[in-house]
XYZ file of N, CA and C in Angstrom:
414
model
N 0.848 -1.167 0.000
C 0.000 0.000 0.000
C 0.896 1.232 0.000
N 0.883 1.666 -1.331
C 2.105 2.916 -1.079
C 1.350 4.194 -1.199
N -0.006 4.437 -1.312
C -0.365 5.852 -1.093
C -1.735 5.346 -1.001
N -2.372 5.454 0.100
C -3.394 5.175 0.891
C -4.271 6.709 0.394
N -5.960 6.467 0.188
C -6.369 7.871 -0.355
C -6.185 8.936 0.842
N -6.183 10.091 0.697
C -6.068 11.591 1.826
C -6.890 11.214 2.989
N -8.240 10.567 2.682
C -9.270 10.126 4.187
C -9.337 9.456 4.652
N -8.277 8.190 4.632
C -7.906 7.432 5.325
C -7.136 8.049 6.399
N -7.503 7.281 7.699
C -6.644 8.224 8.961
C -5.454 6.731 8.735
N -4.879 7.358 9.734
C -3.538 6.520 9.941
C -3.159 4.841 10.067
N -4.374 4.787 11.348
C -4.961 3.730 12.253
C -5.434 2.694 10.659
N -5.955 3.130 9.789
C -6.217 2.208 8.837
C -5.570 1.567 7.585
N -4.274 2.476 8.108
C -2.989 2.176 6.906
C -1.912 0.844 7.853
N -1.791 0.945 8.924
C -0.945 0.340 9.657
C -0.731 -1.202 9.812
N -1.627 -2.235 9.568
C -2.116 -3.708 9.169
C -1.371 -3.918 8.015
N -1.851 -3.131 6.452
C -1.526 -2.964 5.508
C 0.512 -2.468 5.538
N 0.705 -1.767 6.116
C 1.950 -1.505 5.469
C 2.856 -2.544 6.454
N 2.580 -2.961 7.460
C 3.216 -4.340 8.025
C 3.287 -4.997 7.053
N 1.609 -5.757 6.854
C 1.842 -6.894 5.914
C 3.202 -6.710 4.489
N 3.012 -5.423 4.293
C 4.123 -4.802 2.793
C 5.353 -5.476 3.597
N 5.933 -4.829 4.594
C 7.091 -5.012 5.062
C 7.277 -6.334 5.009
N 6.366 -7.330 5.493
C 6.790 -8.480 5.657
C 7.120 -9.047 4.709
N 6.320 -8.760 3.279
C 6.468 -8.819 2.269
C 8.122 -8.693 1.428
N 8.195 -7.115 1.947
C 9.163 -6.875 1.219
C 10.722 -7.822 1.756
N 10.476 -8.066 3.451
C 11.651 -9.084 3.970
C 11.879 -10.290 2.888
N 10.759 -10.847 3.327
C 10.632 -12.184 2.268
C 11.135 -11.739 1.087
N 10.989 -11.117 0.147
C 12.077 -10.404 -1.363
C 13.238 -10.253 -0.891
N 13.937 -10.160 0.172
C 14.909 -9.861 0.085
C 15.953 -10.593 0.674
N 15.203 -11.715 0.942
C 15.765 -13.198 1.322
C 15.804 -13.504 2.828
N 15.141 -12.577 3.827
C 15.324 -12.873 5.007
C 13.690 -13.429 5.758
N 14.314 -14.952 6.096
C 13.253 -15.493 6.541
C 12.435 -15.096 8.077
N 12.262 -13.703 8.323
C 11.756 -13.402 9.678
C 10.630 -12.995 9.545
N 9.797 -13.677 10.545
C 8.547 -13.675 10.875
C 8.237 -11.774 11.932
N 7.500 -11.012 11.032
C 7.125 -9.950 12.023
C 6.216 -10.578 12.862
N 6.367 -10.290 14.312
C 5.295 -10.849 15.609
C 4.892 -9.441 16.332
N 5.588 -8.854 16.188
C 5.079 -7.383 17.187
C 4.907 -6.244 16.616
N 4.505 -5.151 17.070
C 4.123 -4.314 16.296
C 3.478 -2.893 17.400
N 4.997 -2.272 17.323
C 4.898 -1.153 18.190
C 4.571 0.537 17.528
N 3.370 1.426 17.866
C 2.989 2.345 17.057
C 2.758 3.514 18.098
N 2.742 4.711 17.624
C 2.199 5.776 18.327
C 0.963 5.672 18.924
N 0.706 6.826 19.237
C -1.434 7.114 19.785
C -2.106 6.694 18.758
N -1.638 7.941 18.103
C -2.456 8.178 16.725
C -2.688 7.034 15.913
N -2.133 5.687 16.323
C -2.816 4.304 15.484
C -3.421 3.899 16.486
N -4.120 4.044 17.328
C -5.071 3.384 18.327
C -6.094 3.462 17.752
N -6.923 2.377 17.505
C -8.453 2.486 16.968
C -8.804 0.688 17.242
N -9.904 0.443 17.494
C -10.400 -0.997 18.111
C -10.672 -1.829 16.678
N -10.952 -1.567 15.818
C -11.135 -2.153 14.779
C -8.954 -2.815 13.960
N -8.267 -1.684 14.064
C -7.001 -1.719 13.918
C -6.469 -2.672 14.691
N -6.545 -2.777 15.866
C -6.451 -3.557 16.976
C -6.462 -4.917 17.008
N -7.621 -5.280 16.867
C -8.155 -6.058 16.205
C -7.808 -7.323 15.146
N -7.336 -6.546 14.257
C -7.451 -6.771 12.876
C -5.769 -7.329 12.732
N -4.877 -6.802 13.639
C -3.823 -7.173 13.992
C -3.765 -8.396 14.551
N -4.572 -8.658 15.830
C -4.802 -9.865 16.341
C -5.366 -11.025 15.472
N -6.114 -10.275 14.846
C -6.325 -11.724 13.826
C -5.345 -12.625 12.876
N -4.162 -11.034 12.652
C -3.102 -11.816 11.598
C -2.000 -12.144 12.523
N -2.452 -12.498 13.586
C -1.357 -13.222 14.627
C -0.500 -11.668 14.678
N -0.127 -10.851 15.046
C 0.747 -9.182 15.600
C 0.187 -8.951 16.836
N 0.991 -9.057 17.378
C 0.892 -8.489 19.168
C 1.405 -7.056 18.832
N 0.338 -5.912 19.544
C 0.133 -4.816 19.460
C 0.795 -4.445 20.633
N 1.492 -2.748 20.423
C 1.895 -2.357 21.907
C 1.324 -0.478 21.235
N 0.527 -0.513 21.540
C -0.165 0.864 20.791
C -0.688 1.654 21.995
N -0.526 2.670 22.305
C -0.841 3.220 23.234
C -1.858 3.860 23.263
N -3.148 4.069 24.023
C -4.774 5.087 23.958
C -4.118 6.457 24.158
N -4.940 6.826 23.384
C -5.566 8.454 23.482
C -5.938 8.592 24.748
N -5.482 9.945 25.196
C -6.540 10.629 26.550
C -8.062 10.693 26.524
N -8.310 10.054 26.890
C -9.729 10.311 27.041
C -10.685 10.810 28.099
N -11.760 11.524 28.396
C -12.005 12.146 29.256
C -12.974 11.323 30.963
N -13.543 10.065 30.300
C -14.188 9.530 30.843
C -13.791 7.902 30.676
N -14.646 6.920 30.967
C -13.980 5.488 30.595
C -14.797 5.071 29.672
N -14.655 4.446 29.276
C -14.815 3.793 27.722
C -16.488 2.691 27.838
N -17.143 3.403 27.123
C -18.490 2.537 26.884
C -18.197 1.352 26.132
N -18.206 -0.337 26.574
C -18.553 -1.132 25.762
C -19.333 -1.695 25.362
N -20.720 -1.046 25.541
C -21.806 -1.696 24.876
C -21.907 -1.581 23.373
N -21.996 -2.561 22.686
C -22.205 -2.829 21.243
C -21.191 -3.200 20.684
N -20.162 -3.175 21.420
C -18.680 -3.317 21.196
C -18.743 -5.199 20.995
N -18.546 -5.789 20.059
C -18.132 -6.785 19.692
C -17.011 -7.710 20.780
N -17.370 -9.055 21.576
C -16.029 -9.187 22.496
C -14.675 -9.529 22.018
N -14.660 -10.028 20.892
C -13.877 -10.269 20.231
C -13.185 -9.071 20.275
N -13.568 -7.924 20.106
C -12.859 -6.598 19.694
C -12.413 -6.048 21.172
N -13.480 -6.498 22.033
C -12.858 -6.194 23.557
C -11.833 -6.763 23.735
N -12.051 -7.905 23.795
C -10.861 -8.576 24.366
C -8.980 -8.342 23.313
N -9.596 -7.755 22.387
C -7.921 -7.536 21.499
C -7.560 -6.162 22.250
N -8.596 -5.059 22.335
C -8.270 -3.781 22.776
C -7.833 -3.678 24.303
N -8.201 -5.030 25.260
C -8.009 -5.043 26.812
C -6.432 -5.835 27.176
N -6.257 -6.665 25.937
C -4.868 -7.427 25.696
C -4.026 -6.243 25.376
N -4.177 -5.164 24.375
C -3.188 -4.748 23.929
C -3.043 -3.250 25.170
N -4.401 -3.291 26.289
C -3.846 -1.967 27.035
C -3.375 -2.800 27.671
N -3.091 -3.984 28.425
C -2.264 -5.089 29.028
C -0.804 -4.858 29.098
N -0.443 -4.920 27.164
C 0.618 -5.132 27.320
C 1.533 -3.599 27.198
N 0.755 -2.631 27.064
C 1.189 -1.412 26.964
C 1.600 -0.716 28.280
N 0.961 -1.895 28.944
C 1.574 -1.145 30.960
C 2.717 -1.705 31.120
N 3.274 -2.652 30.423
C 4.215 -3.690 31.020
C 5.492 -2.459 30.718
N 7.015 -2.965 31.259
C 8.091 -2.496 31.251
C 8.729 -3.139 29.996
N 8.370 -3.716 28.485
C 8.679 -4.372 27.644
C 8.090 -3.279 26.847
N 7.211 -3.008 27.205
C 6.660 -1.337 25.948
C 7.129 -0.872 26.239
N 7.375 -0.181 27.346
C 7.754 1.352 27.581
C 9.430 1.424 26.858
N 10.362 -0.043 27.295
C 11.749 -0.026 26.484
C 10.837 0.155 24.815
N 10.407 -0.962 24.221
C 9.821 -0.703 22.994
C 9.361 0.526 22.397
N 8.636 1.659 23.377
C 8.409 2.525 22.947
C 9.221 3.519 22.818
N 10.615 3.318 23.893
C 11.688 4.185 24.021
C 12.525 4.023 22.258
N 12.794 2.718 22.070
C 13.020 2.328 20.828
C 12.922 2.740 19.854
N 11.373 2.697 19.853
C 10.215 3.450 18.408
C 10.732 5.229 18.351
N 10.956 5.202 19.240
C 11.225 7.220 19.778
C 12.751 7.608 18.884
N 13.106 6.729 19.557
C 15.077 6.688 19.170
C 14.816 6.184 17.498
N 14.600 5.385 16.680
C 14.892 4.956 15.816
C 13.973 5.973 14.276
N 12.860 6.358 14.639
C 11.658 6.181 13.972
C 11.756 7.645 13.708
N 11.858 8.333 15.018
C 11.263 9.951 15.081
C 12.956 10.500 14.917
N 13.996 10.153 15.101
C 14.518 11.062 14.813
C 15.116 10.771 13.032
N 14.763 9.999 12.362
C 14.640 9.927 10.659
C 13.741 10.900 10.714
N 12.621 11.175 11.100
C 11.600 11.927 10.857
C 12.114 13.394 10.938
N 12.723 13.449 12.052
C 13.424 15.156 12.168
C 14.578 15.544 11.570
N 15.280 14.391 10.740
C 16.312 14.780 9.951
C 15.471 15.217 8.397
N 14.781 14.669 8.073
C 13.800 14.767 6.738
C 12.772 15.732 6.959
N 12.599 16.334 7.883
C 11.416 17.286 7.844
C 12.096 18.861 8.573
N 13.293 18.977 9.368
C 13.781 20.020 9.803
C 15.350 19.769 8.584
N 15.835 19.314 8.862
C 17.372 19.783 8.127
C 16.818 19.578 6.883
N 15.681 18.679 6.327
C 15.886 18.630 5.095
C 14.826 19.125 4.783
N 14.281 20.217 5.386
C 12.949 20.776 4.598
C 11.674 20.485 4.192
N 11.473 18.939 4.652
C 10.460 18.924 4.397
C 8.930 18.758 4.643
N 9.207 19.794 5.891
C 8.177 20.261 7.265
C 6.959 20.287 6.270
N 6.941 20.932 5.472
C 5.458 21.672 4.282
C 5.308 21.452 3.180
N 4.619 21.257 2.193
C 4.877 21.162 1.458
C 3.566 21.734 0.194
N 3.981 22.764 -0.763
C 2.758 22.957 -1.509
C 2.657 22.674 -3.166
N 3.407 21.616 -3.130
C 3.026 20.875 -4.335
C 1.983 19.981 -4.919
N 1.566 19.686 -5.653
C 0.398 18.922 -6.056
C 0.707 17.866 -6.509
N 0.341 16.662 -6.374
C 0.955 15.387 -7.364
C 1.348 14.691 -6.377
N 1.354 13.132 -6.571
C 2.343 12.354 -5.807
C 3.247 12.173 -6.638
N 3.406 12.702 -7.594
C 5.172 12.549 -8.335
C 5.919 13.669 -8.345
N 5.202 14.600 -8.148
C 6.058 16.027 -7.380
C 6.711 15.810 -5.742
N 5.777 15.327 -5.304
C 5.784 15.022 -3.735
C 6.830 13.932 -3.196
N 6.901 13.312 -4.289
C 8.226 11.893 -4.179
C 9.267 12.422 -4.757
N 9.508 13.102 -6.095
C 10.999 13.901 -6.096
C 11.426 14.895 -5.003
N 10.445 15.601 -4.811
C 11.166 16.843 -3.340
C 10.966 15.424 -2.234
N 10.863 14.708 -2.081
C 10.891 14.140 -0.986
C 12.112 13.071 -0.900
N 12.294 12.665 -1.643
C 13.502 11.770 -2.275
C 15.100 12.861 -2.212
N 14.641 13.753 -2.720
C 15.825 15.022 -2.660
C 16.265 15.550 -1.454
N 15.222 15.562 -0.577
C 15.485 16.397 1.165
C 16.003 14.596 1.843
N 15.655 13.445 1.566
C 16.553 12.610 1.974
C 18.124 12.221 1.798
């Protein structure tokens, strides 16, 4: 999945570009099985969740603030029980290193490509405009 449409939020790209990765390992001759699968807030969603658990990925995804506690009526248990596993394992001292990880590895590529290399903004049109300036500030 290399360009997901504009209204897709995040949370619904994240299943999909695993599976790619795993994909792309296997092409490249290395026989490793992805099992985990550590993400920001902003991929928290119960359906995402979910949907992970089904393709065998242990989630370490952390909730949103929320103001009150969480209604599960209508809520599917199946979907409970993936979203109550994965706040489980998000308390443990195995995320929080994991998430320290994700911080160190992930976000600071992100701040070399978007502060030194400019490419905080951008007002071009096209995804083939958008992949040369983006390819160039890397």
């Amino acid at each position: 999945m290399k360009h997901p449409p504009g209204w897709w939020s995040i949370s619904q790209t994240m299943v999909d570009s695993v599976m790619e990765a795993q994909t792309h390992l296997r092409e490249a001759g290395m026989e490793v099985k992805i099992k985990e699968v550590v993400c920001d807030k902003g991929y928290h969603a119960t359906d995402t969740i979910e949907l992970a658990e089904s393709v065998c990925l242990r989630t370490y995804i952390p909730e949103r603030k929320a103001k009150g506690t969480r209604k599960w009526r209508g809520v599917a248990a199946k979907k409970r029980r993936a979203v109550l596993r994965n706040r489980r394992r998000v308390r443990s001292a195995r995320s929080k290193r994991l998430q320290r990880r994700r911080s160190e590895l992930v976000e600071r590529s992100f701040a070399h490509i978007c502060d030194t290399g400019g490419a905080r903004r951008s007002w071009l049109c096209g995804i083939e405009k958008f992949q040369k300036r983006y390819l160039t500030a890397r």
